[in-house]
């Protein structure tokens, strides 16, 4: 009698998927705190991008306030891309990725935990830094709240979409450039709606539509991206 | 429902023999059609009242754009077939279609830019369709680069399949957001590739050109697929006999 | 009980092995031999469930592996070439996250006892980056001891292990098989067979017997 | 023919440059798509031919080695236990490369 694959009720251990995710998140966070270099790089890069633009274009107020949202968002996008390269590669190098694939828990769930811990150390920190840069770039005050909201909703999508590229290029030696190439097309809708929201706010028009669209992308990312990431990891590690 | 046909279709040797018969017909018909269509469009149709003769570029730009998009759709279906039924031929098709699609994407971009010059006086216009086409080119280059970066054939096959499926999910989102972005920033400029109400004598050469380009694409794909089959099945006896 | 039937694997259009079959009952050790590149590691990774591009079938407790992969992984411990430990974490932290990932509830004492058994008693709170390759392997073995998995799949466990480490490991295998466990191991050193439960399988016997003929190239699995 | 003269056809009331450059670009893409497969075909066929030649060379070298070993093998029968044929187990089917096939084809 071939059952549907589940052991009999009695000896089936309760599957604690959630505690496995928590353990993964705790592990990644302690790893980041133990070697903070990994988390500082994207923030330093973000700050540097924001200082290069005034030097390159013009320091005066009207020009910068017009460009501020775009500069901040493109800086955040590139900084996230920078930190994505080592997402799965560090696990691949020391064999921890095999343990991840060997876990009885569903891989998309574990991958979601890993991407969440990556977002905490990269996207979230960039969002916290964004007001500082907004001031430096003379962003008008009414545009601060949409900027923060779009960053808060948009950076997780950047991590999720970028993780697909990271999973696909985990075994490629110098996969950084390829990762950027694979992830950029997925970033474009987020960039468009985020900067659209801020510029709409600057012309004091309502920007709730943009925020709703960004949350649509976020939910779409949370549902679909882990499946693609898990599929890619399984395929690459055959 | 017997699946023998479907599985037979999947075997490289069977495809190699059948395509051997189709090839000459495809070659002749596609080249003849393209020549006729382009000659007709270039020399015999009257100029457009608004854009003058520069609209003749439409006979290349529109077929190339259609082809670039539909090749990506075909790649997505080949990717789905590779992942679900694991038919090797589908992966060979996926690998072979990418460069052809990229070349037509580039052709569509360049002809669009050239067409933009006489109409607006600037070489590059951030028009919604041209921008989407540019992003589509990034998707193509991503797949070609990923195929080159992973060396084991099985892993490369499945990775590219996943990437093209992710890409195909993303195309409508990109199209929607680029169109929305375009209307937000620009006034109602003449949409470049929006076909002005096509007079019949302009429409016929265009349809002929589109058909010619699609036949040309099928011919090129069959050519490349046969070579890929020989390369992948080099260990089988029928390829060894073929080669020696 | 693991049962592999007519397994064949093609890697980069090179036939590694074909129609390879074996059974592994509880209390048995199976050593996979073969020269480098013969496909030992690929065989282990296929059985552990990493690879899905194979023809032939694998049964776990006489159910197809694809249907019971969660139960299989609850009961299986895989040790690859690399120890699978994060170098910035301490051995204890490494064992904790690996146990959590494998869904086993483990308290500190059990882990400390396991570390003690592998002679790493004092090292539990030193970052793994300070440990040598041999010690890292022993931390992985501590994970092995602490895990309730019945099937052990070990890929070249004897690398970077000194002589008395090898005999210690063999005693560990005997103890595990004595309690009804199963061990699937690849290594170049011949294991001495104290309790008559050791069987050997050479992957090369199932190697490339004949060039892939036309029909073979046609089948859908490819 | 809409245009009255060949030169009119080339100039196309000033738009000729753009139209013709677009069409040459199209010609370039069509040429690329036609030539690339043939280049690839030639490269792969050359590869396969080289592989077949390497295979034959391998076989010939084995035949020569066999004659040498069998002639040497007759006069020093006692030293026959060289490492290759200690594990003279029956091997199902022929082994393509590797030293075993030396002693196998010698049987």
PDB file of N, CA and C in Angstrom, chain A residues 2-7 13-16 19-20 23-24 26-27 30-31 34-35 90-96 98-105 110 234 237-238, chain C residues 11 45 48 50-53 63-64 67-74 76 78-79 82-90 93 96-98 100-105:
ATOM      1  N   UNK A   2       0.985   1.902  -1.147  1.00  0.00           N
ATOM      2  CA  UNK A   2       1.919   3.035  -1.226  1.00  0.00           C
ATOM      3  C   UNK A   2       1.194   4.285  -0.721  1.00  0.00           C
ATOM      4  N   UNK A   3       1.601   4.743   0.453  1.00  0.00           N
ATOM      5  CA  UNK A   3       0.888   5.922   0.987  1.00  0.00           C
ATOM      6  C   UNK A   3       1.373   7.169   0.264  1.00  0.00           C
ATOM      7  N   UNK A   4       0.788   8.267   0.567  1.00  0.00           N
ATOM      8  CA  UNK A   4       1.181   9.505  -0.109  1.00  0.00           C
ATOM      9  C   UNK A   4       2.528   9.985   0.362  1.00  0.00           C
ATOM     10  N   UNK A   5       3.346   9.103   0.876  1.00  0.00           N
ATOM     11  CA  UNK A   5       4.715   9.504   1.154  1.00  0.00           C
ATOM     12  C   UNK A   5       4.908  10.007   2.567  1.00  0.00           C
ATOM     13  N   UNK A   6       3.855  10.072   3.358  1.00  0.00           N
ATOM     14  CA  UNK A   6       4.086  10.582   4.717  1.00  0.00           C
ATOM     15  C   UNK A   6       4.229   9.366   5.646  1.00  0.00           C
ATOM     16  N   UNK A   7       5.108   9.530   6.622  1.00  0.00           N
ATOM     17  CA  UNK A   7       5.245   8.400   7.568  1.00  0.00           C
ATOM     18  C   UNK A   7       3.949   8.323   8.384  1.00  0.00           C
ATOM     19  N   UNK A  13       8.047  13.290  13.165  1.00  0.00           N
ATOM     20  CA  UNK A  13       8.439  14.416  14.019  1.00  0.00           C
ATOM     21  C   UNK A  13       7.732  15.673  13.522  1.00  0.00           C
ATOM     22  N   UNK A  14       7.413  16.554  14.443  1.00  0.00           N
ATOM     23  CA  UNK A  14       6.717  17.775  13.985  1.00  0.00           C
ATOM     24  C   UNK A  14       7.745  18.595  13.209  1.00  0.00           C
ATOM     25  N   UNK A  15       7.332  19.037  12.040  1.00  0.00           N
ATOM     26  CA  UNK A  15       8.282  19.736  11.162  1.00  0.00           C
ATOM     27  C   UNK A  15       8.342  21.195  11.607  1.00  0.00           C
ATOM     28  N   UNK A  16       9.475  21.588  12.144  1.00  0.00           N
ATOM     29  CA  UNK A  16       9.578  22.983  12.629  1.00  0.00           C
ATOM     30  C   UNK A  16      10.293  23.801  11.558  1.00  0.00           C
ATOM     31  N   UNK A  19      11.294  27.362  12.820  1.00  0.00           N
ATOM     32  CA  UNK A  19      12.494  27.519  13.671  1.00  0.00           C
ATOM     33  C   UNK A  19      13.743  27.325  12.818  1.00  0.00           C
ATOM     34  N   UNK A  20      13.645  26.532  11.756  1.00  0.00           N
ATOM     35  CA  UNK A  20      14.816  26.406  10.864  1.00  0.00           C
ATOM     36  C   UNK A  20      15.098  27.751  10.220  1.00  0.00           C
ATOM     37  N   UNK A  23      16.668  30.001  12.698  1.00  0.00           N
ATOM     38  CA  UNK A  23      18.084  29.637  12.911  1.00  0.00           C
ATOM     39  C   UNK A  23      18.934  30.183  11.772  1.00  0.00           C
ATOM     40  N   UNK A  24      18.414  30.073  10.543  1.00  0.00           N
ATOM     41  CA  UNK A  24      19.188  30.578   9.390  1.00  0.00           C
ATOM     42  C   UNK A  24      19.372  32.086   9.511  1.00  0.00           C
ATOM     43  N   UNK A  26      19.246  33.931  12.206  1.00  0.00           N
ATOM     44  CA  UNK A  26      20.160  34.248  13.318  1.00  0.00           C
ATOM     45  C   UNK A  26      21.599  33.974  12.889  1.00  0.00           C
ATOM     46  N   UNK A  27      21.783  32.849  12.169  1.00  0.00           N
ATOM     47  CA  UNK A  27      23.159  32.513  11.747  1.00  0.00           C
ATOM     48  C   UNK A  27      23.698  33.618  10.847  1.00  0.00           C
ATOM     49  N   UNK A  30      24.446  36.838  12.823  1.00  0.00           N
ATOM     50  CA  UNK A  30      25.688  36.775  13.624  1.00  0.00           C
ATOM     51  C   UNK A  30      26.893  36.807  12.696  1.00  0.00           C
ATOM     52  N   UNK A  31      26.784  36.142  11.542  1.00  0.00           N
ATOM     53  CA  UNK A  31      27.921  36.179  10.600  1.00  0.00           C
ATOM     54  C   UNK A  31      28.203  37.622  10.185  1.00  0.00           C
ATOM     55  N   UNK A  34      29.778  39.449  13.002  1.00  0.00           N
ATOM     56  CA  UNK A  34      31.163  39.003  13.268  1.00  0.00           C
ATOM     57  C   UNK A  34      32.112  39.643  12.254  1.00  0.00           C
ATOM     58  N   UNK A  35      31.680  39.694  10.957  1.00  0.00           N
ATOM     59  CA  UNK A  35      32.592  40.360   9.994  1.00  0.00           C
ATOM     60  C   UNK A  35      31.786  41.475   9.324  1.00  0.00           C
ATOM     61  N   UNK A  90      29.093  32.489  -0.533  1.00  0.00           N
ATOM     62  CA  UNK A  90      29.830  32.141   0.691  1.00  0.00           C
ATOM     63  C   UNK A  90      29.378  30.756   1.166  1.00  0.00           C
ATOM     64  N   UNK A  91      28.079  30.463   1.057  1.00  0.00           N
ATOM     65  CA  UNK A  91      27.622  29.123   1.467  1.00  0.00           C
ATOM     66  C   UNK A  91      28.163  28.067   0.537  1.00  0.00           C
ATOM     67  N   UNK A  92      28.233  28.391  -0.756  1.00  0.00           N
ATOM     68  CA  UNK A  92      28.719  27.390  -1.715  1.00  0.00           C
ATOM     69  C   UNK A  92      30.169  27.039  -1.432  1.00  0.00           C
ATOM     70  N   UNK A  93      30.966  28.060  -1.078  1.00  0.00           N
ATOM     71  CA  UNK A  93      32.403  27.801  -0.904  1.00  0.00           C
ATOM     72  C   UNK A  93      32.658  26.906   0.294  1.00  0.00           C
ATOM     73  N   UNK A  94      31.907  27.085   1.410  1.00  0.00           N
ATOM     74  CA  UNK A  94      32.272  26.237   2.557  1.00  0.00           C
ATOM     75  C   UNK A  94      31.309  25.058   2.718  1.00  0.00           C
ATOM     76  N   UNK A  95      30.512  24.747   1.691  1.00  0.00           N
ATOM     77  CA  UNK A  95      29.735  23.511   1.766  1.00  0.00           C
ATOM     78  C   UNK A  95      28.429  23.652   2.519  1.00  0.00           C
ATOM     79  N   UNK A  96      28.127  24.859   3.026  1.00  0.00           N
ATOM     80  CA  UNK A  96      26.879  25.016   3.789  1.00  0.00           C
ATOM     81  C   UNK A  96      25.674  24.916   2.853  1.00  0.00           C
ATOM     82  N   UNK A  98      25.146  22.732   0.539  1.00  0.00           N
ATOM     83  CA  UNK A  98      24.688  21.338   0.469  1.00  0.00           C
ATOM     84  C   UNK A  98      23.774  21.033   1.636  1.00  0.00           C
ATOM     85  N   UNK A  99      24.137  21.552   2.810  1.00  0.00           N
ATOM     86  CA  UNK A  99      23.273  21.281   3.971  1.00  0.00           C
ATOM     87  C   UNK A  99      21.910  21.926   3.774  1.00  0.00           C
ATOM     88  N   UNK A 100      21.917  23.100   3.151  1.00  0.00           N
ATOM     89  CA  UNK A 100      20.631  23.781   2.900  1.00  0.00           C
ATOM     90  C   UNK A 100      19.769  22.934   1.966  1.00  0.00           C
ATOM     91  N   UNK A 101      20.428  22.375   0.921  1.00  0.00           N
ATOM     92  CA  UNK A 101      19.649  21.585  -0.047  1.00  0.00           C
ATOM     93  C   UNK A 101      19.215  20.264   0.566  1.00  0.00           C
ATOM     94  N   UNK A 102      19.965  19.789   1.564  1.00  0.00           N
ATOM     95  CA  UNK A 102      19.653  18.476   2.152  1.00  0.00           C
ATOM     96  C   UNK A 102      18.590  18.593   3.244  1.00  0.00           C
ATOM     97  N   UNK A 103      18.161  19.836   3.523  1.00  0.00           N
ATOM     98  CA  UNK A 103      17.235  19.974   4.655  1.00  0.00           C
ATOM     99  C   UNK A 103      15.850  19.455   4.260  1.00  0.00           C
ATOM    100  N   UNK A 104      15.167  18.755   5.190  1.00  0.00           N
ATOM    101  CA  UNK A 104      13.821  18.263   4.851  1.00  0.00           C
ATOM    102  C   UNK A 104      12.819  19.393   4.664  1.00  0.00           C
ATOM    103  N   UNK A 105      13.147  20.573   5.151  1.00  0.00           N
ATOM    104  CA  UNK A 105      12.187  21.683   5.021  1.00  0.00           C
ATOM    105  C   UNK A 105      12.162  22.167   3.575  1.00  0.00           C
ATOM    106  N   UNK A 110      13.287  28.255   3.113  1.00  0.00           N
ATOM    107  CA  UNK A 110      14.625  28.561   3.658  1.00  0.00           C
ATOM    108  C   UNK A 110      15.267  29.691   2.856  1.00  0.00           C
ATOM    109  N   UNK A 234      18.663  24.251  -6.971  1.00  0.00           N
ATOM    110  CA  UNK A 234      18.645  22.778  -7.163  1.00  0.00           C
ATOM    111  C   UNK A 234      19.298  22.428  -8.491  1.00  0.00           C
ATOM    112  N   UNK A 237      23.155  22.906  -8.530  1.00  0.00           N
ATOM    113  CA  UNK A 237      23.974  22.067  -7.661  1.00  0.00           C
ATOM    114  C   UNK A 237      23.817  20.593  -7.971  1.00  0.00           C
ATOM    115  N   UNK A 238      23.440  20.286  -9.183  1.00  0.00           N
ATOM    116  CA  UNK A 238      23.139  18.880  -9.497  1.00  0.00           C
ATOM    117  C   UNK A 238      24.321  17.958  -9.301  1.00  0.00           C
TER     118      UNK A 238
ATOM    119  N   UNK C  11      26.851  12.648 -17.565  1.00  0.00           N
ATOM    120  CA  UNK C  11      27.331  13.970 -17.142  1.00  0.00           C
ATOM    121  C   UNK C  11      28.068  14.544 -18.348  1.00  0.00           C
ATOM    122  N   UNK C  45      25.755  11.934  -4.749  1.00  0.00           N
ATOM    123  CA  UNK C  45      24.881  13.118  -4.804  1.00  0.00           C
ATOM    124  C   UNK C  45      23.527  12.756  -5.396  1.00  0.00           C
ATOM    125  N   UNK C  48      21.661  11.087  -2.586  1.00  0.00           N
ATOM    126  CA  UNK C  48      21.270  12.059  -1.554  1.00  0.00           C
ATOM    127  C   UNK C  48      20.146  12.956  -2.074  1.00  0.00           C
ATOM    128  N   UNK C  50      20.382  15.272  -4.656  1.00  0.00           N
ATOM    129  CA  UNK C  50      20.740  16.572  -5.243  1.00  0.00           C
ATOM    130  C   UNK C  50      20.368  16.603  -6.716  1.00  0.00           C
ATOM    131  N   UNK C  51      20.611  15.464  -7.388  1.00  0.00           N
ATOM    132  CA  UNK C  51      20.460  15.527  -8.841  1.00  0.00           C
ATOM    133  C   UNK C  51      19.152  14.860  -9.244  1.00  0.00           C
ATOM    134  N   UNK C  52      18.500  15.439 -10.243  1.00  0.00           N
ATOM    135  CA  UNK C  52      17.246  14.804 -10.683  1.00  0.00           C
ATOM    136  C   UNK C  52      17.389  14.322 -12.117  1.00  0.00           C
ATOM    137  N   UNK C  53      18.532  14.573 -12.772  1.00  0.00           N
ATOM    138  CA  UNK C  53      18.660  14.171 -14.186  1.00  0.00           C
ATOM    139  C   UNK C  53      19.259  12.771 -14.204  1.00  0.00           C
ATOM    140  N   UNK C  63       9.543   2.865  -1.011  1.00  0.00           N
ATOM    141  CA  UNK C  63       8.683   3.884  -1.653  1.00  0.00           C
ATOM    142  C   UNK C  63       9.590   4.733  -2.536  1.00  0.00           C
ATOM    143  N   UNK C  64       9.107   5.166  -3.694  1.00  0.00           N
ATOM    144  CA  UNK C  64      10.003   5.950  -4.573  1.00  0.00           C
ATOM    145  C   UNK C  64      10.497   7.197  -3.857  1.00  0.00           C
ATOM    146  N   UNK C  67       8.748  10.529  -3.831  1.00  0.00           N
ATOM    147  CA  UNK C  67       7.498  10.719  -3.087  1.00  0.00           C
ATOM    148  C   UNK C  67       7.779  10.952  -1.605  1.00  0.00           C
ATOM    149  N   UNK C  68       8.940  10.471  -1.125  1.00  0.00           N
ATOM    150  CA  UNK C  68       9.142  10.554   0.335  1.00  0.00           C
ATOM    151  C   UNK C  68      10.419  11.316   0.653  1.00  0.00           C
ATOM    152  N   UNK C  69      10.730  12.309  -0.217  1.00  0.00           N
ATOM    153  CA  UNK C  69      12.069  12.924  -0.027  1.00  0.00           C
ATOM    154  C   UNK C  69      12.168  13.579   1.345  1.00  0.00           C
ATOM    155  N   UNK C  70      11.049  14.091   1.929  1.00  0.00           N
ATOM    156  CA  UNK C  70      11.175  14.750   3.240  1.00  0.00           C
ATOM    157  C   UNK C  70      11.537  13.719   4.298  1.00  0.00           C
ATOM    158  N   UNK C  71      10.835  12.570   4.292  1.00  0.00           N
ATOM    159  CA  UNK C  71      11.163  11.543   5.301  1.00  0.00           C
ATOM    160  C   UNK C  71      12.595  11.050   5.092  1.00  0.00           C
ATOM    161  N   UNK C  72      12.963  10.909   3.802  1.00  0.00           N
ATOM    162  CA  UNK C  72      14.330  10.427   3.524  1.00  0.00           C
ATOM    163  C   UNK C  72      15.343  11.382   4.128  1.00  0.00           C
ATOM    164  N   UNK C  73      15.127  12.700   3.926  1.00  0.00           N
ATOM    165  CA  UNK C  73      16.154  13.654   4.403  1.00  0.00           C
ATOM    166  C   UNK C  73      16.130  13.778   5.921  1.00  0.00           C
ATOM    167  N   UNK C  74      14.949  13.477   6.526  1.00  0.00           N
ATOM    168  CA  UNK C  74      14.955  13.487   7.994  1.00  0.00           C
ATOM    169  C   UNK C  74      15.896  12.404   8.513  1.00  0.00           C
ATOM    170  N   UNK C  76      18.566  11.076   6.912  1.00  0.00           N
ATOM    171  CA  UNK C  76      19.831  10.908   6.176  1.00  0.00           C
ATOM    172  C   UNK C  76      20.767  12.048   6.544  1.00  0.00           C
ATOM    173  N   UNK C  78      24.278  13.865   5.176  1.00  0.00           N
ATOM    174  CA  UNK C  78      25.178  13.917   4.015  1.00  0.00           C
ATOM    175  C   UNK C  78      26.412  14.708   4.401  1.00  0.00           C
ATOM    176  N   UNK C  79      27.590  14.143   4.141  1.00  0.00           N
ATOM    177  CA  UNK C  79      28.844  14.873   4.415  1.00  0.00           C
ATOM    178  C   UNK C  79      29.620  14.909   3.104  1.00  0.00           C
ATOM    179  N   UNK C  82      33.517  19.224   1.312  1.00  0.00           N
ATOM    180  CA  UNK C  82      33.770  20.365   2.210  1.00  0.00           C
ATOM    181  C   UNK C  82      32.993  20.138   3.518  1.00  0.00           C
ATOM    182  N   UNK C  83      33.538  20.551   4.664  1.00  0.00           N
ATOM    183  CA  UNK C  83      32.893  20.212   5.960  1.00  0.00           C
ATOM    184  C   UNK C  83      31.537  20.882   6.142  1.00  0.00           C
ATOM    185  N   UNK C  84      31.228  21.945   5.442  1.00  0.00           N
ATOM    186  CA  UNK C  84      29.905  22.567   5.603  1.00  0.00           C
ATOM    187  C   UNK C  84      29.782  23.341   6.895  1.00  0.00           C
ATOM    188  N   UNK C  85      30.866  23.998   7.307  1.00  0.00           N
ATOM    189  CA  UNK C  85      30.807  24.792   8.550  1.00  0.00           C
ATOM    190  C   UNK C  85      31.177  26.230   8.204  1.00  0.00           C
ATOM    191  N   UNK C  86      30.518  27.179   8.891  1.00  0.00           N
ATOM    192  CA  UNK C  86      30.853  28.591   8.660  1.00  0.00           C
ATOM    193  C   UNK C  86      32.067  28.934   9.511  1.00  0.00           C
ATOM    194  N   UNK C  87      33.107  29.461   8.886  1.00  0.00           N
ATOM    195  CA  UNK C  87      34.380  29.619   9.606  1.00  0.00           C
ATOM    196  C   UNK C  87      34.300  30.710  10.672  1.00  0.00           C
ATOM    197  N   UNK C  88      33.379  31.673  10.536  1.00  0.00           N
ATOM    198  CA  UNK C  88      33.334  32.735  11.541  1.00  0.00           C
ATOM    199  C   UNK C  88      32.596  32.283  12.800  1.00  0.00           C
ATOM    200  N   UNK C  89      31.813  31.203  12.694  1.00  0.00           N
ATOM    201  CA  UNK C  89      31.026  30.785  13.857  1.00  0.00           C
ATOM    202  C   UNK C  89      31.835  29.787  14.671  1.00  0.00           C
ATOM    203  N   UNK C  90      31.424  29.584  15.928  1.00  0.00           N
ATOM    204  CA  UNK C  90      32.119  28.576  16.749  1.00  0.00           C
ATOM    205  C   UNK C  90      31.521  27.195  16.422  1.00  0.00           C
ATOM    206  N   UNK C  93      27.946  26.828  17.597  1.00  0.00           N
ATOM    207  CA  UNK C  93      26.935  27.532  16.792  1.00  0.00           C
ATOM    208  C   UNK C  93      26.710  26.805  15.471  1.00  0.00           C
ATOM    209  N   UNK C  96      24.521  23.935  16.001  1.00  0.00           N
ATOM    210  CA  UNK C  96      23.125  24.312  16.318  1.00  0.00           C
ATOM    211  C   UNK C  96      22.374  24.597  15.014  1.00  0.00           C
ATOM    212  N   UNK C  97      22.963  25.450  14.134  1.00  0.00           N
ATOM    213  CA  UNK C  97      22.161  25.782  12.944  1.00  0.00           C
ATOM    214  C   UNK C  97      22.002  24.580  12.024  1.00  0.00           C
ATOM    215  N   UNK C  98      23.020  23.693  12.021  1.00  0.00           N
ATOM    216  CA  UNK C  98      22.855  22.522  11.139  1.00  0.00           C
ATOM    217  C   UNK C  98      21.779  21.592  11.693  1.00  0.00           C
ATOM    218  N   UNK C 100      19.224  22.499  13.534  1.00  0.00           N
ATOM    219  CA  UNK C 100      17.902  23.146  13.288  1.00  0.00           C
ATOM    220  C   UNK C 100      17.482  22.915  11.843  1.00  0.00           C
ATOM    221  N   UNK C 101      18.429  23.042  10.928  1.00  0.00           N
ATOM    222  CA  UNK C 101      18.100  22.883   9.506  1.00  0.00           C
ATOM    223  C   UNK C 101      17.628  21.463   9.242  1.00  0.00           C
ATOM    224  N   UNK C 102      18.204  20.501   9.974  1.00  0.00           N
ATOM    225  CA  UNK C 102      17.833  19.099   9.742  1.00  0.00           C
ATOM    226  C   UNK C 102      16.667  18.721  10.638  1.00  0.00           C
ATOM    227  N   UNK C 103      16.035  19.707  11.265  1.00  0.00           N
ATOM    228  CA  UNK C 103      14.813  19.500  12.035  1.00  0.00           C
ATOM    229  C   UNK C 103      15.036  18.577  13.226  1.00  0.00           C
ATOM    230  N   UNK C 104      16.228  18.615  13.834  1.00  0.00           N
ATOM    231  CA  UNK C 104      16.421  17.791  15.050  1.00  0.00           C
ATOM    232  C   UNK C 104      16.514  18.740  16.233  1.00  0.00           C
ATOM    233  N   UNK C 105      15.831  18.363  17.317  1.00  0.00           N
ATOM    234  CA  UNK C 105      15.876  19.198  18.546  1.00  0.00           C
ATOM    235  C   UNK C 105      17.110  18.745  19.314  1.00  0.00           C
TER     236      UNK C 105
END
